């Protein structure tokens, strides 16, 4: 699925101070989240996120509360449902990994 393109990606800047998040970005618990409307592969989206520097990566969503918060943020930009790249990635097509290297078996 690496060659598939998604219309959107979700950027996460880790451990940033609240006053350093851009105005349109979502700030939560020292993280900044941004939603981008670009048609990219997962790898292209990750490279785009890294181009923002300061530890930016595709978002790794680790809790239900974070999932709900981010989903609400994304819904303000999307008029209808579409796919969004996050840090969860099926490297071997047998298990999913976040960029934080936490493995999730399917």
PDB file of C-alpha atoms in Angstrom:
ATOM      1  CA  UNK A   1       0.000   0.000   0.000  1.00  0.00           C
ATOM      2  CA  UNK A   2       3.036   2.262  -0.018  1.00  0.00           C
ATOM      3  CA  UNK A   3       2.254   3.504  -3.517  1.00  0.00           C
ATOM      4  CA  UNK A   4      -1.324   4.448  -2.641  1.00  0.00           C
ATOM      5  CA  UNK A   5      -1.940   8.147  -2.303  1.00  0.00           C
ATOM      6  CA  UNK A   6      -4.095   9.793   0.295  1.00  0.00           C
ATOM      7  CA  UNK A   7      -5.655  13.196  -0.127  1.00  0.00           C
ATOM      8  CA  UNK A   8      -4.601  14.348   3.328  1.00  0.00           C
ATOM      9  CA  UNK A   9      -1.937  13.991   5.995  1.00  0.00           C
ATOM     10  CA  UNK A  10      -1.804  14.861   9.666  1.00  0.00           C
ATOM     11  CA  UNK A  11       1.424  16.429  10.907  1.00  0.00           C
ATOM     12  CA  UNK A  12       2.550  16.186  14.511  1.00  0.00           C
ATOM     13  CA  UNK A  13       5.183  18.385  16.111  1.00  0.00           C
ATOM     14  CA  UNK A  14       6.153  16.677  19.361  1.00  0.00           C
ATOM     15  CA  UNK A  15       6.793  18.419  22.659  1.00  0.00           C
ATOM     16  CA  UNK A  16       6.346  21.982  21.473  1.00  0.00           C
ATOM     17  CA  UNK A  17       5.326  24.829  23.727  1.00  0.00           C
ATOM     18  CA  UNK A  18       1.728  26.005  23.231  1.00  0.00           C
ATOM     19  CA  UNK A  19       2.814  29.454  22.074  1.00  0.00           C
ATOM     20  CA  UNK A  20       4.925  27.953  19.263  1.00  0.00           C
ATOM     21  CA  UNK A  21       1.986  26.289  17.463  1.00  0.00           C
ATOM     22  CA  UNK A  22       0.808  28.165  14.390  1.00  0.00           C
ATOM     23  CA  UNK A  23      -2.617  29.774  14.689  1.00  0.00           C
ATOM     24  CA  UNK A  24      -4.450  27.169  12.546  1.00  0.00           C
ATOM     25  CA  UNK A  25      -2.816  24.240  14.306  1.00  0.00           C
ATOM     26  CA  UNK A  26      -4.290  22.187  17.128  1.00  0.00           C
ATOM     27  CA  UNK A  27      -2.306  22.320  20.374  1.00  0.00           C
ATOM     28  CA  UNK A  28      -2.706  19.550  22.937  1.00  0.00           C
ATOM     29  CA  UNK A  29      -0.443  18.457  25.800  1.00  0.00           C
ATOM     30  CA  UNK A  30       2.722  19.973  24.352  1.00  0.00           C
ATOM     31  CA  UNK A  31       2.061  18.728  20.807  1.00  0.00           C
ATOM     32  CA  UNK A  32       1.063  20.660  17.704  1.00  0.00           C
ATOM     33  CA  UNK A  33      -1.133  18.999  15.081  1.00  0.00           C
ATOM     34  CA  UNK A  34      -1.654  20.274  11.547  1.00  0.00           C
ATOM     35  CA  UNK A  35      -3.861  18.955   8.764  1.00  0.00           C
ATOM     36  CA  UNK A  36      -2.682  19.240   5.160  1.00  0.00           C
ATOM     37  CA  UNK A  37      -4.726  18.683   2.019  1.00  0.00           C
ATOM     38  CA  UNK A  38      -2.138  17.127  -0.293  1.00  0.00           C
ATOM     39  CA  UNK A  39      -2.200  13.959  -2.401  1.00  0.00           C
ATOM     40  CA  UNK A  40       0.897  12.058  -1.228  1.00  0.00           C
ATOM     41  CA  UNK A  41       2.072   8.514  -0.549  1.00  0.00           C
ATOM     42  CA  UNK A  42       2.744   7.635   3.088  1.00  0.00           C
ATOM     43  CA  UNK A  43       6.497   8.108   2.560  1.00  0.00           C
ATOM     44  CA  UNK A  44       6.007  11.431   0.760  1.00  0.00           C
ATOM     45  CA  UNK A  45       3.718  12.610   3.568  1.00  0.00           C
ATOM     46  CA  UNK A  46       6.327  11.683   6.188  1.00  0.00           C
ATOM     47  CA  UNK A  47       9.045  13.542   4.254  1.00  0.00           C
ATOM     48  CA  UNK A  48       6.741  16.575   3.940  1.00  0.00           C
ATOM     49  CA  UNK A  49       6.145  16.514   7.687  1.00  0.00           C
ATOM     50  CA  UNK A  50       9.874  16.246   8.419  1.00  0.00           C
ATOM     51  CA  UNK A  51      10.476  19.319   6.254  1.00  0.00           C
ATOM     52  CA  UNK A  52       8.831  21.395   9.001  1.00  0.00           C
ATOM     53  CA  UNK A  53      11.747  20.508  11.301  1.00  0.00           C
ATOM     54  CA  UNK A  54      11.599  20.531  15.100  1.00  0.00           C
ATOM     55  CA  UNK A  55      10.885  16.789  15.289  1.00  0.00           C
ATOM     56  CA  UNK A  56       7.856  16.833  12.987  1.00  0.00           C
ATOM     57  CA  UNK A  57       6.440  13.495  11.815  1.00  0.00           C
ATOM     58  CA  UNK A  58       3.131  12.038  10.769  1.00  0.00           C
ATOM     59  CA  UNK A  59       1.042  11.872  13.927  1.00  0.00           C
ATOM     60  CA  UNK A  60       1.165   8.722  16.054  1.00  0.00           C
ATOM     61  CA  UNK A  61      -2.175   8.632  17.816  1.00  0.00           C
ATOM     62  CA  UNK A  62      -1.852   6.557  20.972  1.00  0.00           C
ATOM     63  CA  UNK A  63      -5.020   7.050  23.041  1.00  0.00           C
ATOM     64  CA  UNK A  64      -8.767   7.131  22.506  1.00  0.00           C
ATOM     65  CA  UNK A  65      -8.895  10.695  23.829  1.00  0.00           C
ATOM     66  CA  UNK A  66      -6.245  11.769  21.319  1.00  0.00           C
ATOM     67  CA  UNK A  67      -8.145   9.962  18.539  1.00  0.00           C
ATOM     68  CA  UNK A  68     -11.335  11.871  19.345  1.00  0.00           C
ATOM     69  CA  UNK A  69      -9.526  15.204  19.608  1.00  0.00           C
ATOM     70  CA  UNK A  70      -7.704  14.746  16.298  1.00  0.00           C
ATOM     71  CA  UNK A  71     -10.825  13.420  14.529  1.00  0.00           C
ATOM     72  CA  UNK A  72     -12.734  16.532  15.571  1.00  0.00           C
ATOM     73  CA  UNK A  73      -9.876  18.737  14.324  1.00  0.00           C
ATOM     74  CA  UNK A  74      -9.793  16.938  10.962  1.00  0.00           C
ATOM     75  CA  UNK A  75     -13.575  17.184  10.590  1.00  0.00           C
ATOM     76  CA  UNK A  76     -13.312  20.983  10.555  1.00  0.00           C
ATOM     77  CA  UNK A  77     -11.346  20.699   7.288  1.00  0.00           C
ATOM     78  CA  UNK A  78     -13.143  17.824   5.555  1.00  0.00           C
ATOM     79  CA  UNK A  79     -16.605  18.196   4.038  1.00  0.00           C
ATOM     80  CA  UNK A  80     -16.908  14.455   3.467  1.00  0.00           C
ATOM     81  CA  UNK A  81     -14.976  11.450   4.734  1.00  0.00           C
ATOM     82  CA  UNK A  82     -11.643  10.682   3.091  1.00  0.00           C
ATOM     83  CA  UNK A  83      -8.419   8.980   4.109  1.00  0.00           C
ATOM     84  CA  UNK A  84      -5.755  10.677   6.201  1.00  0.00           C
ATOM     85  CA  UNK A  85      -2.180   9.463   6.648  1.00  0.00           C
ATOM     86  CA  UNK A  86      -0.945   9.125  10.219  1.00  0.00           C
ATOM     87  CA  UNK A  87       2.222   7.583  11.653  1.00  0.00           C
ATOM     88  CA  UNK A  88       0.765   4.057  11.750  1.00  0.00           C
ATOM     89  CA  UNK A  89       2.312   2.176   8.850  1.00  0.00           C
ATOM     90  CA  UNK A  90       2.162  -1.454   7.664  1.00  0.00           C
ATOM     91  CA  UNK A  91       5.851  -2.017   6.970  1.00  0.00           C
ATOM     92  CA  UNK A  92       5.767  -5.795   6.475  1.00  0.00           C
ATOM     93  CA  UNK A  93       2.027  -6.134   5.795  1.00  0.00           C
ATOM     94  CA  UNK A  94       1.810  -8.388   8.889  1.00  0.00           C
ATOM     95  CA  UNK A  95       2.031  -5.837  11.687  1.00  0.00           C
ATOM     96  CA  UNK A  96       1.539  -2.115  11.989  1.00  0.00           C
ATOM     97  CA  UNK A  97       4.199   0.186  13.420  1.00  0.00           C
ATOM     98  CA  UNK A  98       4.055   3.745  14.589  1.00  0.00           C
ATOM     99  CA  UNK A  99       7.032   5.969  13.949  1.00  0.00           C
ATOM    100  CA  UNK A 100       7.611   5.566  17.679  1.00  0.00           C
ATOM    101  CA  UNK A 101       8.381   1.888  16.919  1.00  0.00           C
ATOM    102  CA  UNK A 102       5.468   0.490  18.905  1.00  0.00           C
ATOM    103  CA  UNK A 103       4.206  -2.637  17.124  1.00  0.00           C
ATOM    104  CA  UNK A 104       0.530  -3.504  16.763  1.00  0.00           C
ATOM    105  CA  UNK A 105      -0.407  -6.975  15.507  1.00  0.00           C
ATOM    106  CA  UNK A 106      -3.422  -7.335  13.232  1.00  0.00           C
TER     107      UNK A 106
END
